Coordinates of C-alpha atoms in Angstrom, one line a residue:
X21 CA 115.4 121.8 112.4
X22 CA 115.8 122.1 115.7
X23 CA 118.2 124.8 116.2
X24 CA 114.4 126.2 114.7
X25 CA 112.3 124.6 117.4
X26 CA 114.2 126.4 120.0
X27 CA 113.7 129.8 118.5
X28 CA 110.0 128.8 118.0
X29 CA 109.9 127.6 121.6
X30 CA 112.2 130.8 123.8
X31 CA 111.1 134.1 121.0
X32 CA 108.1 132.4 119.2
X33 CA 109.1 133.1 115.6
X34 CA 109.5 130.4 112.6
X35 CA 113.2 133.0 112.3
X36 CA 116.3 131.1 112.6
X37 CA 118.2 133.7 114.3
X38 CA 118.5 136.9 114.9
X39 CA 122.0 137.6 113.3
X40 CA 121.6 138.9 109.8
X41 CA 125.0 137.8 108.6
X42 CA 123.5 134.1 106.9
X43 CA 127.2 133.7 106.6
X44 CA 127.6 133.8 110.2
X45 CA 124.6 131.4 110.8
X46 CA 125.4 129.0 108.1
X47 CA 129.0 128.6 110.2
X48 CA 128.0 128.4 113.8
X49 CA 124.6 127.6 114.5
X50 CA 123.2 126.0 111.3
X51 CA 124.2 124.5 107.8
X52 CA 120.8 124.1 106.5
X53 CA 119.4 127.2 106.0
X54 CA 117.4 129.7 103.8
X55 CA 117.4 133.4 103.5
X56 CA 114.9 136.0 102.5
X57 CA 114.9 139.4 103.0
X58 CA 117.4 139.6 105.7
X59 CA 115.6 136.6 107.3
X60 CA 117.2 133.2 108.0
X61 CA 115.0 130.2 108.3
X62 CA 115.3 126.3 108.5
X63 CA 116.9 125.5 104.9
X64 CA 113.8 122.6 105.2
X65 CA 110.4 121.9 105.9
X66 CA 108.6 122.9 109.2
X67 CA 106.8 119.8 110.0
X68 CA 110.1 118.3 111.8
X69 CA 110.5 121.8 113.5
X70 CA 107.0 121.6 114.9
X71 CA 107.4 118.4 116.2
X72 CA 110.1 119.1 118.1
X73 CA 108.8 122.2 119.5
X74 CA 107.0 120.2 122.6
X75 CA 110.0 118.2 123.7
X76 CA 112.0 121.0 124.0
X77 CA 109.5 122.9 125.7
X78 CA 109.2 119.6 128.4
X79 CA 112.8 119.2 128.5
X80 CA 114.1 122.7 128.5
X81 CA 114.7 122.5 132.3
X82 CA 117.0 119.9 132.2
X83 CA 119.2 120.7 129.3
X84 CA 119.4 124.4 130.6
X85 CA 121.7 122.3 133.0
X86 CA 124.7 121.8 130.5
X87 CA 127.0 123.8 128.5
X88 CA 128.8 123.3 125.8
X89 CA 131.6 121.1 127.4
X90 CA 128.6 118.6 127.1
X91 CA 129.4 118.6 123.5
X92 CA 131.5 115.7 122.2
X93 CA 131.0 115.2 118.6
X94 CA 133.5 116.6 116.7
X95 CA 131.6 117.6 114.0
X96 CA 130.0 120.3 116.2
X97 CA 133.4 121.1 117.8
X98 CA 135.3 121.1 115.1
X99 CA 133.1 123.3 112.9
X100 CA 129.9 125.7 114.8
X101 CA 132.5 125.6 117.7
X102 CA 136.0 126.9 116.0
X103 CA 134.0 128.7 114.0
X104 CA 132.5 130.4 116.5
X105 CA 135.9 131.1 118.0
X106 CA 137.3 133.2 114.9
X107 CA 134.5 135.6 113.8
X108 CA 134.2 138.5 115.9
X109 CA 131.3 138.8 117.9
X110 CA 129.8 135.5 116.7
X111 CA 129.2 132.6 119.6
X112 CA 126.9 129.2 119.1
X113 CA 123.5 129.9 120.1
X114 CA 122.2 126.7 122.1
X115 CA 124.4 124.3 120.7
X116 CA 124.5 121.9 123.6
X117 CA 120.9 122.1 123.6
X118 CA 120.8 121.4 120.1
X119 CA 123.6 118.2 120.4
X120 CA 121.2 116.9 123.7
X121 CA 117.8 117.2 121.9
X122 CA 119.2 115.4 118.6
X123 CA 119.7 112.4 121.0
X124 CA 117.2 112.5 122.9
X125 CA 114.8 112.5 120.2
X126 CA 116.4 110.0 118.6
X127 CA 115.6 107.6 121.7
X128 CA 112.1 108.9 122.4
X129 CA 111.0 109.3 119.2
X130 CA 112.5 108.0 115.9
X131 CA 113.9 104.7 117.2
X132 CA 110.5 103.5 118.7
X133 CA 108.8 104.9 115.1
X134 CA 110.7 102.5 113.6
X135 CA 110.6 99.8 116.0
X136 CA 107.2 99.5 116.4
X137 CA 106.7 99.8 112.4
X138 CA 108.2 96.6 112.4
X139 CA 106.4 95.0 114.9
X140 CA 103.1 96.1 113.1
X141 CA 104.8 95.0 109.9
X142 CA 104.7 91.3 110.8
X143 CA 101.3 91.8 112.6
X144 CA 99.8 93.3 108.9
X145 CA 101.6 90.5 107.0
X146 CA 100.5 87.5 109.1
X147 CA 97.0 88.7 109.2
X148 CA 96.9 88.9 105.5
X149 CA 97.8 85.1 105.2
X150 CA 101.5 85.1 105.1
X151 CA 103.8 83.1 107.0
X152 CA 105.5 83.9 109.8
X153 CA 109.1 83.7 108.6
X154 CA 108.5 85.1 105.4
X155 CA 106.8 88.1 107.5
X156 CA 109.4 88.0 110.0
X157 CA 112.0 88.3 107.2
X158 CA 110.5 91.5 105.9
X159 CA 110.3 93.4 108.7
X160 CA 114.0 92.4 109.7
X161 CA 115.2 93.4 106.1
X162 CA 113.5 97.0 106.7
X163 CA 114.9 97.5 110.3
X164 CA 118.5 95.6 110.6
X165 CA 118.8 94.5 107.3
X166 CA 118.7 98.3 105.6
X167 CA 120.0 102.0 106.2
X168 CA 117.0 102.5 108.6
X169 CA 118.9 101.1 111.4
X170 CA 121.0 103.4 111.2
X171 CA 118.6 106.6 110.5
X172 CA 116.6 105.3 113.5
X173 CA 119.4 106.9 115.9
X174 CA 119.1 110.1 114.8
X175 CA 116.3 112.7 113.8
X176 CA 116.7 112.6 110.6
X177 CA 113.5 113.9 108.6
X178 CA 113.7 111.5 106.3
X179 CA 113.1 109.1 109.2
X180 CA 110.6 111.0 110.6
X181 CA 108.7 111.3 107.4
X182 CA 108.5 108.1 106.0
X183 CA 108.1 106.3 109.1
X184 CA 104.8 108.7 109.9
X185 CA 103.8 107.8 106.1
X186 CA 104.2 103.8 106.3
X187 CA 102.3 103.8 109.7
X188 CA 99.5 105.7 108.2
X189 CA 99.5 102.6 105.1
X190 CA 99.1 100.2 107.3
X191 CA 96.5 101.8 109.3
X192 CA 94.3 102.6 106.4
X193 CA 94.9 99.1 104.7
X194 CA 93.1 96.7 107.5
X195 CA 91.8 94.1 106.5
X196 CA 87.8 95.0 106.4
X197 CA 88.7 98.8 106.3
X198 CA 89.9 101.4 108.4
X199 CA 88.2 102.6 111.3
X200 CA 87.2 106.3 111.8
X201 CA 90.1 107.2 113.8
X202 CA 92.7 105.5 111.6
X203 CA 91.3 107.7 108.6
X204 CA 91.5 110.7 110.9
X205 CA 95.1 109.6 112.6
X206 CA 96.2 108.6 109.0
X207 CA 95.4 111.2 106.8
X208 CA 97.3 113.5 109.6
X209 CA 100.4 111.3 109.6
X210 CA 100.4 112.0 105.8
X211 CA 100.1 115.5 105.7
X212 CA 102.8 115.4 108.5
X213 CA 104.8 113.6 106.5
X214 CA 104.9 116.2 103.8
X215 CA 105.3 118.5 106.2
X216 CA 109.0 117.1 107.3
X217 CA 110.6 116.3 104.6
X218 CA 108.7 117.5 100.8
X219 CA 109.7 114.2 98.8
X220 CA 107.4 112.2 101.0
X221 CA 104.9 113.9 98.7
X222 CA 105.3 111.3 96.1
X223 CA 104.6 108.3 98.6
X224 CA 102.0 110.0 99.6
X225 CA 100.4 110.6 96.3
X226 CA 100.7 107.2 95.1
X227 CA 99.3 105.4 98.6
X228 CA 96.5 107.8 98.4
X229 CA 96.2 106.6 94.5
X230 CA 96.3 102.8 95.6
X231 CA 94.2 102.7 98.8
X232 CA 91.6 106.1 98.4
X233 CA 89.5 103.4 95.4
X234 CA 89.4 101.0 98.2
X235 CA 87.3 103.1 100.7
X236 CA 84.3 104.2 101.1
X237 CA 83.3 107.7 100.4
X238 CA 83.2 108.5 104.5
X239 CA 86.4 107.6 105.0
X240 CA 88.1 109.1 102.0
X241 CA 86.8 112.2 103.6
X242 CA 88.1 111.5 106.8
X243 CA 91.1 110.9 105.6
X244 CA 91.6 114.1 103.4
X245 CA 90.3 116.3 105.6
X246 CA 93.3 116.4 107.8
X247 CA 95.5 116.0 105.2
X248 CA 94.7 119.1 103.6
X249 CA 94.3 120.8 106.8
X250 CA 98.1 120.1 107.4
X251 CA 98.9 121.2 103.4
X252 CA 96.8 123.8 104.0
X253 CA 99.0 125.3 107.2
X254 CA 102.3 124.1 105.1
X255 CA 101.3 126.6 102.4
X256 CA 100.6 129.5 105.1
X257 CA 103.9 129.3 105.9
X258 CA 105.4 129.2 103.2
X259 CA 103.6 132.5 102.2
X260 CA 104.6 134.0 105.5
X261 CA 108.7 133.5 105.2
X262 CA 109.3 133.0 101.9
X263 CA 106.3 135.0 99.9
X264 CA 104.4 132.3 97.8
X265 CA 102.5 129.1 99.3
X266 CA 104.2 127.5 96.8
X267 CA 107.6 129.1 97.2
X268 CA 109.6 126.7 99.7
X269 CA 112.6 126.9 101.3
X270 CA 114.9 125.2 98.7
X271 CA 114.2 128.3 96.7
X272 CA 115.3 130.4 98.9
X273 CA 118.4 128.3 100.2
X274 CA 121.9 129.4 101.2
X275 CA 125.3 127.9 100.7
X276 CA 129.3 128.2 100.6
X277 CA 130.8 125.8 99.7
X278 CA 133.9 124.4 101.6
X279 CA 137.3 125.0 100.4
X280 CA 138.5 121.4 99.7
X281 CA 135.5 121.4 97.0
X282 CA 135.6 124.9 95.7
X283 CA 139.6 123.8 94.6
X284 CA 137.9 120.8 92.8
X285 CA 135.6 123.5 90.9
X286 CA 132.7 122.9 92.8
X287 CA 130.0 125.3 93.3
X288 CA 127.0 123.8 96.0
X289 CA 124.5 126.5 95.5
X290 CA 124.9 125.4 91.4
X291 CA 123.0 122.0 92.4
X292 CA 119.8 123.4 93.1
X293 CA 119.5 127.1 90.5
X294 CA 116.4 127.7 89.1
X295 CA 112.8 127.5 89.8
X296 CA 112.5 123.8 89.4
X297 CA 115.7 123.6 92.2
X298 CA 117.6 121.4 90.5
X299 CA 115.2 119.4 88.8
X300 CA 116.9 118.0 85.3
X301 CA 115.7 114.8 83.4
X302 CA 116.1 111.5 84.5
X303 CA 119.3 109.9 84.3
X304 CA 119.9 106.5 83.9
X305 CA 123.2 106.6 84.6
X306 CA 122.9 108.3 88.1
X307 CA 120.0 105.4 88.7
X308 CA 122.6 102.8 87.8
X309 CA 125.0 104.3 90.5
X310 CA 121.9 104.9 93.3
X311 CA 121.4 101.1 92.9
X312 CA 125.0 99.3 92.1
X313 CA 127.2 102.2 92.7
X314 CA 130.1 101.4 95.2
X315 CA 129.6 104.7 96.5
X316 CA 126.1 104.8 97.9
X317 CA 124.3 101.9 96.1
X318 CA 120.9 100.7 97.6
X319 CA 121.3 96.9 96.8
X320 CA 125.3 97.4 97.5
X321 CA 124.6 98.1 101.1
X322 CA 121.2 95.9 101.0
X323 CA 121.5 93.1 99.1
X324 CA 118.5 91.5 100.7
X325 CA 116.4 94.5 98.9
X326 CA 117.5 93.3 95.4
X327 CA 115.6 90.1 96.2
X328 CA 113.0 91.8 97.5
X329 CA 112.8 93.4 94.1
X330 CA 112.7 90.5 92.3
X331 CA 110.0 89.1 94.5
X332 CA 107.9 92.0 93.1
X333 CA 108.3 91.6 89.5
X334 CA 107.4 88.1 90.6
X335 CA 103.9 88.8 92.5
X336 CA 102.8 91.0 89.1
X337 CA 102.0 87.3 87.5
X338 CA 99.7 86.6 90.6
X339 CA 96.2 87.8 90.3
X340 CA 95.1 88.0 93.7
X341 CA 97.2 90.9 95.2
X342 CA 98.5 92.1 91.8
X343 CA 97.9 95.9 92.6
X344 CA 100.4 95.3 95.7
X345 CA 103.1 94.7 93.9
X346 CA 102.5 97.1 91.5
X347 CA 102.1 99.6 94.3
X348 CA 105.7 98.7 95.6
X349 CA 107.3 98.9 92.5
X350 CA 105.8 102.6 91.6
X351 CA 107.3 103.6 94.9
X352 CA 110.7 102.1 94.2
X353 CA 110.0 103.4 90.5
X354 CA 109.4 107.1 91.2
X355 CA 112.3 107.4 93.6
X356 CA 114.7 106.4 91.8
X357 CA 114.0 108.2 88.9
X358 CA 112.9 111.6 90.9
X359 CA 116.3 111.2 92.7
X360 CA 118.2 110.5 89.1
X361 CA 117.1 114.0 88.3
X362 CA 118.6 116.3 91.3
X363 CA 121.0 118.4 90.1
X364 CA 122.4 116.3 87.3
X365 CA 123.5 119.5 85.2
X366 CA 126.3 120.2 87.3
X367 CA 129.5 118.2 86.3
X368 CA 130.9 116.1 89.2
X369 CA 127.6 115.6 91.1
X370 CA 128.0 112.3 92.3
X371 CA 131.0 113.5 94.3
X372 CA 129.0 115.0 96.5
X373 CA 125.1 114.3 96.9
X374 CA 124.3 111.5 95.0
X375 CA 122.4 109.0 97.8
X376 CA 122.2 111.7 99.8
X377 CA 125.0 113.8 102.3
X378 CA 128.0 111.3 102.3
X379 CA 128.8 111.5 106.0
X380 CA 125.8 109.3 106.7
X381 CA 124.9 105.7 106.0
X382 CA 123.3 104.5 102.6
X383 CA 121.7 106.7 100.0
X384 CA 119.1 108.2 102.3
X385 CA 117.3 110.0 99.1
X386 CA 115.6 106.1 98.3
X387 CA 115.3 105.7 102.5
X388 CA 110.9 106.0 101.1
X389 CA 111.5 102.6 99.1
X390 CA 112.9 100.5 102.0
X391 CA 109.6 98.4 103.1
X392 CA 108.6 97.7 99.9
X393 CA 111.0 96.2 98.3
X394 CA 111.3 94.1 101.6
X395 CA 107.5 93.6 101.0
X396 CA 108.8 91.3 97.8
X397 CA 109.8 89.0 100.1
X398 CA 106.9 86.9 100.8
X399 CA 106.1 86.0 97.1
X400 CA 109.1 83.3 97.2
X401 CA 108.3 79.7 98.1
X402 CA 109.5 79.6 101.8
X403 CA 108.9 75.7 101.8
X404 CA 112.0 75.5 99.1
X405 CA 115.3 75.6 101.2
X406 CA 117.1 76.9 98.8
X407 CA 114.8 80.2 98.8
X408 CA 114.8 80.2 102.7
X409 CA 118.9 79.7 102.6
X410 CA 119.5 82.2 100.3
X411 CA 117.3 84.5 101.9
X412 CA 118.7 84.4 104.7
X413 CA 122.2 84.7 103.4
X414 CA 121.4 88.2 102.1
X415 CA 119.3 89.3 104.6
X416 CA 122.7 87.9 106.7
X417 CA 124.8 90.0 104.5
X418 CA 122.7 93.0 104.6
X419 CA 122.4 93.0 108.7
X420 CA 126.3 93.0 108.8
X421 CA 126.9 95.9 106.4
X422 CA 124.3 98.0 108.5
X423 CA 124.7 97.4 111.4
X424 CA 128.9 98.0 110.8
X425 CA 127.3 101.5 109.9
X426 CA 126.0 102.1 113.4
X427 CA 129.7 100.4 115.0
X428 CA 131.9 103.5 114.1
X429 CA 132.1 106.6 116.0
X430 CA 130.1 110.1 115.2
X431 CA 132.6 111.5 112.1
X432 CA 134.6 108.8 109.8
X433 CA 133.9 109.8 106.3
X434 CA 133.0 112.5 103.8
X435 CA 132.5 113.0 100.1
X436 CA 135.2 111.8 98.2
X437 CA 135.8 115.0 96.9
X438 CA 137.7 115.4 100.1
X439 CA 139.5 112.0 99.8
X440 CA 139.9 109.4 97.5
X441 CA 139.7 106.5 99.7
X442 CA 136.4 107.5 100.4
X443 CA 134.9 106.2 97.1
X444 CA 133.9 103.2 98.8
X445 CA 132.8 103.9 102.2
X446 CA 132.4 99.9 103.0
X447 CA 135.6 99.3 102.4
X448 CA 136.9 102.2 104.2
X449 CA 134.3 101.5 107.8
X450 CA 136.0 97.9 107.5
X451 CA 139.6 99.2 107.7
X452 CA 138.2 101.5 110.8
X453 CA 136.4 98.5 112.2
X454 CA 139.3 96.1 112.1
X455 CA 141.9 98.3 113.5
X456 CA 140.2 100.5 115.9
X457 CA 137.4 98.0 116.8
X458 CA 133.5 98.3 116.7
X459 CA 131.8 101.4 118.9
X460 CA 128.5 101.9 119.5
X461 CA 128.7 106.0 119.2
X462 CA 126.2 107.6 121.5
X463 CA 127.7 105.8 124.3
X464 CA 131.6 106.0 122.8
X465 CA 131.5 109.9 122.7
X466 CA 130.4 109.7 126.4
X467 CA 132.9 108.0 127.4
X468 CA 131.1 104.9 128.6
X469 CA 133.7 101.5 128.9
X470 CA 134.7 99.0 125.8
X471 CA 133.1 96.6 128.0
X472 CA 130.1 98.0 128.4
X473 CA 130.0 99.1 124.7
X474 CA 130.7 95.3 124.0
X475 CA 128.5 94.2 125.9
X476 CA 125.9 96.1 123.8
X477 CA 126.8 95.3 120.3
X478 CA 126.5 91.4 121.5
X479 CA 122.8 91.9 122.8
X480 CA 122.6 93.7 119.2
X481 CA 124.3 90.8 117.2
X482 CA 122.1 88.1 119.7
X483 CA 118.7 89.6 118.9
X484 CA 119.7 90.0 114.7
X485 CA 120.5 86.5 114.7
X486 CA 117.3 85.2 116.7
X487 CA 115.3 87.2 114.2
X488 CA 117.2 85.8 111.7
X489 CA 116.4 82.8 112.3
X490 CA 112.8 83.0 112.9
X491 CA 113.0 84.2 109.5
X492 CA 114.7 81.2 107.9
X493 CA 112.3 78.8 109.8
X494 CA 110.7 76.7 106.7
X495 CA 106.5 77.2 107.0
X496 CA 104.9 75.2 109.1
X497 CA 102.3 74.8 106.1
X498 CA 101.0 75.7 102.7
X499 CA 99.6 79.0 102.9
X500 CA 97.6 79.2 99.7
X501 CA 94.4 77.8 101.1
X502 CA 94.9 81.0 103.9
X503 CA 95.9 83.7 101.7
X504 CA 94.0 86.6 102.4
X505 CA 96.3 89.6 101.0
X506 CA 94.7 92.6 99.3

């Protein structure tokens, strides 16, 4: 993505590079990538490219400052770097700018999306009648409590995307009704959101299901009209690289698959053959393992999310915000089962992308659902202090687990087709953590102090326990006189 955005940015061209060898792309400048004609491209949507086109743009004087001894993350030395050194003629292309720009973004644009989702998460809650701990605890469940705390300090499209989609939600279900420029601003952050990373599609599909009977006829058109305006350039490209507006990159996508796997009789480019790329029915087995599996299960690394679930099933007996619930569970619903259907025909799937790439935190594929299962939340008796206590036991639980994901430095696990004592990746982070001792990454690989680097995991552990325990607060009152949700 944005080895793209520079290329869009210096030789104004949607063309990854301008070696033809996608062999010698795919090894030293970038791993996702799709090939047509002789023509690389980003091996993913655009909208994440586009985005990042302008802050390159602004910030291009200073990174042209550093090489690539700025570099210290040994994935990109140890692969685009060495690779680079053994293929004749073949150098990285912009990789310090590409390491610099990943975190910069990161701090000047995901981690505030997020951030300020949660804010506005409480705010939307509370204003809808709920109380301020149950509130509190759902936003602190989505932020500290899940994977997004972790997907929050990096550019990750699936960040990107679904935090652009649940700000556009909110905006367009206020209480009285949207405003012109929400419309507007939200039916742009959906087509965005498409735009960056294609699954978003079925969030946005079903919010525009749930919340378009809700509006009036001016603002349904406000709020497609941008929309398709953004679907509209998404399907122009398309039919500029890869020769169909409905032709997308994952059709056209290139892979070789690393030694260490090929020996195992694994075969990457298998996972996603055909036109539907990939696509196989649903398989309850594979949702079985996104949930509970020890590998990458959602409620194994959130626990706090299974009782958000149940809170769900439990607002479907109350009449007044019925269709909420209902909304949240078709989200949780339709990802699980799209994601249960990705490349099932190949034996030995799991291994590898099952919850998403396996050097990262969480299954990242069911990253959409994360807010609304939290959502569930609120439809337990907060008065009862056995629901507040065991609350906050699991959202307890589920801040440790995730933030231990952000305490190890940039490179500590892979597939477990590469190792068996990767099959459970908490087990393995707690063996790191407990001999090697908690690091907060971006500052680790720049050498900052362990003092100083301890000194920000306790501000971090502080602020998760003072939300905490706002969130296990019993309410001051009943609410059901004052319950205004939709």
């Amino acid at each position: 993505m944005l080895r793209a955005a520079i290329r869009l940015v210096d030789d104004h061209t949607f063309v990854l590079s301008d070696e033809r060898d996608p062999k010698v792309v795919f090894l030293t400048e970038a791993y996702d990538i799709s090939v047509r004609e002789g023509r690389v491209y980003s091996g993913v949507g655009p909208g994440a490219t586009v985005l990042a086109a302008p802050f390159y743009a602004a910030l291009k004087p200073v990174l042209s400052r550093f090489d690539d001894r700025v570099v210290a993350n040994r994935r990109f030395r140890n692969y685009y770097l060495r690779n680079a050194a053994t293929l004749p003629g073949a150098g990285p292309r912009h990789l310090a700018d590409v390491y610099l720009l990943q975190i910069l973004l990161a701090a000047l644009l995901v981690a505030p999306l997020s951030a300020s989702f949660g804010a506005r998460l409480v705010g939307f809650l509370t204003a809808h009648g709920v109380e301020r701990a149950p509130a509190t605890a759902a936003a602190v469940a989505t932020g500290l409590g899940s994977m997004v705390l972790y997907y929050s300090a990096m550019y990750s499209r699936q960040a990107l995307a679904y935090g652009l989609a649940w700000h556009a939600i909110l905006w367009l279900a206020e209480s009285g009704g949207p405003r012109r420029r929400a419309c507007l601003l939200g039916g742009a952050l959906l087509g965005a959101a498409v735009a960056i990373d294609y699954p978003s599609a079925i969030l946005v599909a079903l919010s525009l299901l749930f919340l378009l009977p809700r509006l009036g006829a001016p603002a349904r058109l406000l709020v497609m009209l941008p929309l398709l305006a953004l679907l509209a350039l998404l399907a122009a490209y398309h039919q500029a690289a890869f020769g169909s507006p409905f032709a997308t990159p994952y059709h056209f996508r290139f892979w070789i698959t690393p030694e260490p796997l090929a020996r195992q009789g694994l075969d990457l480019a298998a996972f996603q053959e055909g036109a539907a790329v990939g696509l196989n029915a649903p398989s309850p087995a594979v949702m079985a393992r996104l949930c509970f599996g020890r590998f990458k299960g959602l409620f194994l690394y959130s626990p706090v999310l299974l009782l958000g679930l149940a809170g769900n099933l439990k607002g479907l007996r109350a009449a007044g915000h019925r269709s909420v619930h209902l909304f949240c569970l078709a989200v949780f619903a339709s990802y699980l089962v799209f994601n249960s259907m990705l490349g099932t025909h190949v034996p030995g799937f799991g291994r590898y992308f099952w919850g998403g790439l396996s050097v990262l935190w969480g299954p990242r594929y069911l990253y959409a659902v994360v807010p609304f299962l939290a959502i569930g939340l609120v439809e337990f008796d907060w008065r009862r202090r056995a629901a507040r206590l065991l609350a906050w036991a699991l959202l307890l639980v589920s801040c440790a687990v995730n933030v231990a994901g952000t305490m190890f430095s940039d490179v500590v696990m892979s597939t477990y087709a590469f190792g068996p004592e990767l099959r459970f990746p908490l087990a393995y982070v707690t063996r790191l953590l407990v001999s090697g001792g908690p690091r907060v990454p971006l500052l680790d690989v720049y050498g900052v102090s362990r003092g100083v680097q301890d000194a920000g995991l306790l501000a971090l552990s502080g602020v998760s326990l003072l939300l905490l325990r706002l969130s296990a607060r019993a309410p001051r009152g009943d609410r059901s006189s004052t319950d205004r949700r939709p």
